[in-house]
Coordinates of C-alpha atoms and ligand atoms in Angstrom, one line a residue:
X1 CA -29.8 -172.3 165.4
X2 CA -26.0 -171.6 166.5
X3 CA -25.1 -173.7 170.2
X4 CA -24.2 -170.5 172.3
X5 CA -21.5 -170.6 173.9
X6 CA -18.5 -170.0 176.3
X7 CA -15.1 -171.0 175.7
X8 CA -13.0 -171.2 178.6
X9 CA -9.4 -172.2 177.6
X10 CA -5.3 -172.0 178.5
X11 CA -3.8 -172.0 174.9
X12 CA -2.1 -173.9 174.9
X13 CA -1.2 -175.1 170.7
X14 CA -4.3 -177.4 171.2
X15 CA -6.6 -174.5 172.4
X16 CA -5.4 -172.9 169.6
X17 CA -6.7 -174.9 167.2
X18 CA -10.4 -175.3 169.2
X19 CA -10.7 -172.0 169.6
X20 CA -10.3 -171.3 165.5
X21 CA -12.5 -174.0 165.2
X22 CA -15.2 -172.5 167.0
X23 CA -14.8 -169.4 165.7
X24 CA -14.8 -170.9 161.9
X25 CA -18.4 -172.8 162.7
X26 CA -21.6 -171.5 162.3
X27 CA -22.9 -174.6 164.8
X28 CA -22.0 -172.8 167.6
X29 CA -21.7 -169.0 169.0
X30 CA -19.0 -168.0 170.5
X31 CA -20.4 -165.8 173.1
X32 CA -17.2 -165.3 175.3
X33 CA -13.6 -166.7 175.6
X34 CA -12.4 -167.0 179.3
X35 CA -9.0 -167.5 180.0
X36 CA -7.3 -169.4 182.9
X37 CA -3.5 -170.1 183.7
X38 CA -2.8 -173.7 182.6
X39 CA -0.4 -174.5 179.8
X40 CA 1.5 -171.5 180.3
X41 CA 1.1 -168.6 183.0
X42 CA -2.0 -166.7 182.8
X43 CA 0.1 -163.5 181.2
X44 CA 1.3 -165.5 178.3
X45 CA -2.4 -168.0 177.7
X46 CA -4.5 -164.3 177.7
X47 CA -2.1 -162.7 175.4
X48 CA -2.4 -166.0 173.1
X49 CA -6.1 -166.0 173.3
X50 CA -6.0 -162.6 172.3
X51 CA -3.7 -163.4 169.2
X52 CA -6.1 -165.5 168.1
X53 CA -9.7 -164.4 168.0
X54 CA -7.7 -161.0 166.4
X55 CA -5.9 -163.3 163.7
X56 CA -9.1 -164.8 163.2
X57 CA -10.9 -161.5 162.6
X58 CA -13.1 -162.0 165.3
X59 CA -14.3 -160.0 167.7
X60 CA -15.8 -161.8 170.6
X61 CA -14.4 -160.6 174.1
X62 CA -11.8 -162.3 175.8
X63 CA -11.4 -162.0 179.6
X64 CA -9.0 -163.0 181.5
X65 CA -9.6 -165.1 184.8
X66 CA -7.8 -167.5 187.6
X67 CA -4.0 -167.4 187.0
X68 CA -4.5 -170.5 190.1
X69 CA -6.7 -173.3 191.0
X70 CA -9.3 -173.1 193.7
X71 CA -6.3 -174.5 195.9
X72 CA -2.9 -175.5 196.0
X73 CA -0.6 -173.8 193.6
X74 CA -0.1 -173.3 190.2
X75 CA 1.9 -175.5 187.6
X76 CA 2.5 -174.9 184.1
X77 CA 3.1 -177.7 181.4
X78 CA 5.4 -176.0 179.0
X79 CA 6.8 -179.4 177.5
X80 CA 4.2 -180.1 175.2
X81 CA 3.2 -176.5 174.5
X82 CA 6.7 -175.1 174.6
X83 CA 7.4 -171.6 177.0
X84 CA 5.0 -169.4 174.9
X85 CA 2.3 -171.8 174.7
X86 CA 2.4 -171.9 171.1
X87 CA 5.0 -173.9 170.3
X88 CA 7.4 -171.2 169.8
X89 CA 5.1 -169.6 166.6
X90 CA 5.2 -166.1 167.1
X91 CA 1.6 -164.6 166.3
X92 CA 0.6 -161.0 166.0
X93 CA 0.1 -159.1 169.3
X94 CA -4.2 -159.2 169.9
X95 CA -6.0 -156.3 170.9
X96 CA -7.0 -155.6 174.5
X97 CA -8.8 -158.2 177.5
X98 CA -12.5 -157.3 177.6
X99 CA -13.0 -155.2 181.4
X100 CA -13.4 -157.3 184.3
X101 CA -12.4 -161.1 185.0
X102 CA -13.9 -164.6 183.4
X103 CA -15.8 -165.7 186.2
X104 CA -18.1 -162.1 186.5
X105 CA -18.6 -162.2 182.8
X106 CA -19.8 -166.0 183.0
X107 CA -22.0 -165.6 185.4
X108 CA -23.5 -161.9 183.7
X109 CA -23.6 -164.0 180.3
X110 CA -25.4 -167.1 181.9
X111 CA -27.6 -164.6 184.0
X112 CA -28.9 -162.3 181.3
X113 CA -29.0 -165.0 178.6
X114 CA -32.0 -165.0 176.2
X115 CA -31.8 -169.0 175.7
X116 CA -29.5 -171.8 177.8
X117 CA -25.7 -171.2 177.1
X118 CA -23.0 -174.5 177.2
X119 CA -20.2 -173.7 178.4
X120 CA -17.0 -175.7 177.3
X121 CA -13.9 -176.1 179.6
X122 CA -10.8 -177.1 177.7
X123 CA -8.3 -175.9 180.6
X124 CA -8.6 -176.0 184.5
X125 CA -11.9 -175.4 185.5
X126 CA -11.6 -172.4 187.9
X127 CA -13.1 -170.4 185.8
X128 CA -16.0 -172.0 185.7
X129 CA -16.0 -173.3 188.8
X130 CA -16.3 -169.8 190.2
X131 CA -18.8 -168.2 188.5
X132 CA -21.1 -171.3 189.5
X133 CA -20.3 -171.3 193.0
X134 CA -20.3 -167.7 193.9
X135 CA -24.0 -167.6 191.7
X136 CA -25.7 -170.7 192.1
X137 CA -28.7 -170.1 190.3
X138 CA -27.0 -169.2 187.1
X139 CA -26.3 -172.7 186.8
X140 CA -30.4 -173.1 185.5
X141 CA -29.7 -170.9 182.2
X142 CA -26.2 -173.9 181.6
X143 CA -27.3 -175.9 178.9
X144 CA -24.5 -178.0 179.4
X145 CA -21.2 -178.6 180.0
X146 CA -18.7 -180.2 177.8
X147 CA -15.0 -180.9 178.4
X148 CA -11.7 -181.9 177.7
X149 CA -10.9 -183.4 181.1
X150 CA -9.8 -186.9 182.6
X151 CA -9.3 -190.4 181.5
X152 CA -10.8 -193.8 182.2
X153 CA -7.4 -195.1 182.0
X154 CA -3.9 -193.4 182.5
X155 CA -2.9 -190.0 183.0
X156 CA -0.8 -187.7 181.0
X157 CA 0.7 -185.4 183.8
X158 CA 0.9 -188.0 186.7
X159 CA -0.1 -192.0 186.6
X160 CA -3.1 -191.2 187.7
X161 CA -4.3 -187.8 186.1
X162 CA -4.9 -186.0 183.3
X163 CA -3.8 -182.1 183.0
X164 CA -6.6 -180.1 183.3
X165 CA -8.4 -182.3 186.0
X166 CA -5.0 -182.6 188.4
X167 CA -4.7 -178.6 188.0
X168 CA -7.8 -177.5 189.5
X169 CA -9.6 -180.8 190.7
X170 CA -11.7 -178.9 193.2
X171 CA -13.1 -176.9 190.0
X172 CA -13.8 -180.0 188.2
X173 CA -15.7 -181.5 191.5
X174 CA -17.6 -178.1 191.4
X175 CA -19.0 -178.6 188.0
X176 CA -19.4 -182.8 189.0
X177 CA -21.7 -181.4 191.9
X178 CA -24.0 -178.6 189.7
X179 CA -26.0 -181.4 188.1
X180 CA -26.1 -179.8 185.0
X181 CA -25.5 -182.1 181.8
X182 CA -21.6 -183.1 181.6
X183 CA -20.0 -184.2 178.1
X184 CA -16.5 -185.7 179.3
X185 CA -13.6 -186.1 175.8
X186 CA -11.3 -187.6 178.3
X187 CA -7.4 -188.6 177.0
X188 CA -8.6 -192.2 176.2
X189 CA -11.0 -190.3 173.3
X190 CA -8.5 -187.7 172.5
X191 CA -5.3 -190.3 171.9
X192 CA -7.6 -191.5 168.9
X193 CA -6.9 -187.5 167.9
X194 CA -3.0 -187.7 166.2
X195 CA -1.5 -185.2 164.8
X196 CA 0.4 -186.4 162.2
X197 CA 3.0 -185.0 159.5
X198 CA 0.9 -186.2 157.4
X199 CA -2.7 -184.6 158.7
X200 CA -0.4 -181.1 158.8
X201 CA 0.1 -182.1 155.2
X202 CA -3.6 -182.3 154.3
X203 CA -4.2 -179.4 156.1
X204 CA -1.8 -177.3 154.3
X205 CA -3.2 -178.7 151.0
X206 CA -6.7 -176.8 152.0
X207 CA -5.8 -173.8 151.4
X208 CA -2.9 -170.7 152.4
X209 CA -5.3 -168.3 155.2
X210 CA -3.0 -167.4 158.2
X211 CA -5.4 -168.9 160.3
X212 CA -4.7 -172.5 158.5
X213 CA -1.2 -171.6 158.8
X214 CA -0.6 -170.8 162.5
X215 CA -2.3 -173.9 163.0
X216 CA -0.3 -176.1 161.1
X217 CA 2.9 -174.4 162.1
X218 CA 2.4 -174.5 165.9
X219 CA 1.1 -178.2 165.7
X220 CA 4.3 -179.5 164.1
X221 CA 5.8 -178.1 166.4
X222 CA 3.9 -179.8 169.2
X223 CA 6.1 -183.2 170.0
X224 CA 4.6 -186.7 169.4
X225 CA 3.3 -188.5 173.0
X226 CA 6.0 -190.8 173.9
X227 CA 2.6 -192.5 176.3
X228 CA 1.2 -193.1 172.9
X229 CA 3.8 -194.4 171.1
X230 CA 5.3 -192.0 169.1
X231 CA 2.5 -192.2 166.7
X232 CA 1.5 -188.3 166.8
X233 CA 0.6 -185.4 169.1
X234 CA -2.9 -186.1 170.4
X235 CA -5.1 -183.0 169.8
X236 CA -7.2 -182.8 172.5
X237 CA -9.4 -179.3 173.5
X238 CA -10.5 -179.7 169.5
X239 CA -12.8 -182.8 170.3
X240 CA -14.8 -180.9 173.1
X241 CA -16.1 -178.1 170.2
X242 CA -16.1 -180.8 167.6
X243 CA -18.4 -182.8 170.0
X244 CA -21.0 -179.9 169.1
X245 CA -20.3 -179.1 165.8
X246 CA -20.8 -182.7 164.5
X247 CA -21.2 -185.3 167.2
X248 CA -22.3 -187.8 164.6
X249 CA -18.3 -188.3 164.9
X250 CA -18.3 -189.9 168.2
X251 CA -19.7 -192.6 170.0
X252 CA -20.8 -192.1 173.9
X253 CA -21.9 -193.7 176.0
X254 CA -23.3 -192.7 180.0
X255 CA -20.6 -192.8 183.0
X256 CA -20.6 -192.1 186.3
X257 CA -17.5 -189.2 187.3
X258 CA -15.9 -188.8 190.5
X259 CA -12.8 -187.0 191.6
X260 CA -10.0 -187.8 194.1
X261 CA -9.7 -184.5 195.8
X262 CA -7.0 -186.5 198.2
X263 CA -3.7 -185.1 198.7
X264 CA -1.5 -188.6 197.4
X265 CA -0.4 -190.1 194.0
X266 CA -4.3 -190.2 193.0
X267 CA -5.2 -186.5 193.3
X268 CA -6.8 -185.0 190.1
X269 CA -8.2 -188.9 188.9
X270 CA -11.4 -189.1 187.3
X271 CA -12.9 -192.2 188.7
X272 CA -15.3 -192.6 185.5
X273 CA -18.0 -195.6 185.8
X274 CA -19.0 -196.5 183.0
X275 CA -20.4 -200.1 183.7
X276 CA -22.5 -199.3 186.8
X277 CA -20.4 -200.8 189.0
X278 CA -20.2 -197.9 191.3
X279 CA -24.2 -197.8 191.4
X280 CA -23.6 -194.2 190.7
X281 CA -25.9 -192.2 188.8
X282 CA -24.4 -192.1 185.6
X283 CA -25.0 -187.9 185.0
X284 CA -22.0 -188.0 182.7
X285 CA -22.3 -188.4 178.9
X286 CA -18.1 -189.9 178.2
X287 CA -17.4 -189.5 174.5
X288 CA -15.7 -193.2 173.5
X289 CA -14.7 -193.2 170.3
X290 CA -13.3 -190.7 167.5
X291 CA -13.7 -191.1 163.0
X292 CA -10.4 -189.2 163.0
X293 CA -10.4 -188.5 159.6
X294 CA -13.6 -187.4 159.8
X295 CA -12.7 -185.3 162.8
X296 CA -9.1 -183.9 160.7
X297 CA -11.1 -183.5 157.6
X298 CA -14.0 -181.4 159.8
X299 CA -11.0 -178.9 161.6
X300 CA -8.6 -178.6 158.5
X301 CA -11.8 -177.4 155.9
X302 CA -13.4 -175.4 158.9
X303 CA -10.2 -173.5 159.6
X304 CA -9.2 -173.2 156.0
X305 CA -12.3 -170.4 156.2
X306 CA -10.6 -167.9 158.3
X307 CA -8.7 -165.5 157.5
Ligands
RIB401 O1 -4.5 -183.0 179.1 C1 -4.7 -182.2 178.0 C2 -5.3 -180.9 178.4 O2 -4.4 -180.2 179.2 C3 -5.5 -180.0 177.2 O3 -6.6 -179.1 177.4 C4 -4.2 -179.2 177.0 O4 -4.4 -177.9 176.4 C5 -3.9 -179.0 178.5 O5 -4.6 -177.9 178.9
CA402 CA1 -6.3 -176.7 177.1

């Protein structure tokens, strides 16, 4: 039986490449993508998303959602993902946004759904956040909740924080506090994730689809992580939906997750525990390890089925 679920995303070049994934896998049903401002502005990640699911032939709705977190303001990170979000790899316009926003169709989906849904947050989690706290009792049909989000170690937009948890941490906090299962692929997983020349190589090698294409051309154009060396572009949102698709990839292990909400250098760390040293419950499953070839292998032959 297909994993239903909801993809909510910023693509963002490595949203790009989760969101073909998903759409390429019969593990998992794509049910909805949702769409926040993250990467790029909310104008430019919808009309991405939309480019997407239409170059993938698919036709699951897309609706757009929070172009801003819960609070505070809204920043963009167009270094990595270059001003389009897509590394500057001009895709076919999509079709039109499904009517109405992200977090109504979230909580309809989750409210109406014939068997729990998992929803998977690879951007900020307003999104999310919002449909859960303005309908609490959705939260029972959530089968779980699995993200690309924080780090046990450094951060990648400040010292202390990664992306998607500094942009919205109240969201994050919000999906902490629902007690529904939590899968973590925090940067400490997703640096064992390189994009290579080489991986782009192998994917090319699998096969000439436009799908496969865009997504070799818009990750060499993604730069390589001076914090990891130089060695290659981490490809992060990927390992959340690979994470259902074939976890025998991964090792895990349970963690504790808290958030500084504070207004200093800290705010948007994940405090993950994952030693019991907090004494807090440890509700979070944190993915630890990666097989990256495995993992390249998986994405390059799954997208290689699109169109
Ligand atoms: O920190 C990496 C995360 O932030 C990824 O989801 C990337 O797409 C950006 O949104
Ligand atoms: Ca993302």
């Amino acid at each position: 039986m297909a994993i239903p679920i909801i993809l909510d995303c910023d693509p963002g070049t490595d949203d790009a490449v989760a969101l073909l994934l998903a759409l390429a896998s019969p593990e998992v049903s794509v049910l909805a993508v949702t769409v926040a401002g993250g990467n790029v502005g909310l104008d430019l990640t919808l009309a991405n998303a939309l480019a997407l699911t239409a170059l993938a032939g698919s036709r699951v709705p897309v609706f757009a959602g929070a172009d801003r977190p819960l609070l505070g303001v809204f920043t963009s990170e167009p270094r990595v993902h270059g001003t389009d979000g897509m590394g500057g790899v001009v895709l076919p316009k999509g079709g039109a946004a499904a009517p109405g926003v992200a977090a109504d169709a979230i909580r309809g989906i989750l409210r109406d759904a014939a068997q729990p849904v998992t929803l998977v947050g690879i951007g900020p989690a307003t999104n999310l956040a919002l449909a859960l706290m303005t309908e609490p009792a959705v939260a029972a049909n959530v089968a779980q909740i699995v993200l690309m989000s924080g780090a046990w170690g450094e951060g990648n937009i400040t010292p202390a924080a990664e992306f998607n948890a500094w942009s919205d941490p109240e969201a994050l906090a919000v999906l902490v506090a629902c007690r529904r299962p939590l899968v973590f692929a925090t940067l400490d997983l997703t640096a064992q994730a390189l994009v290579t020349p080489n991986r782009i190589a192998a994917w090319r090698a699998l096969g000439n689809g436009r799908c496969l294409r865009a997504a070799c051309d818009i990750q060499a154009n993604v730069p390589p992580s001076i914090r990891l060396g130089l060695a290659g572009s981490p490809l992060h949102d990927p390992c959340a939906v690979a994470w259902l698709i074939r976890p025998a990839l991964f090792t895990s292990r349970p963690g504790a997750v808290q958030i500084d909400l504070g207004p200093g250098p800290g705010r948007g760390r994940t405090l993950i525990d994952r030693w019991g040293v907090t004494k807090t419950p440890p509700h979070a499953t944190i993915l630890e390890t990666l097989d990256a070839d495995g993992f390249f292998d998986l994405l390059g032959h799954r997208v290689a089925l699109l169109p």
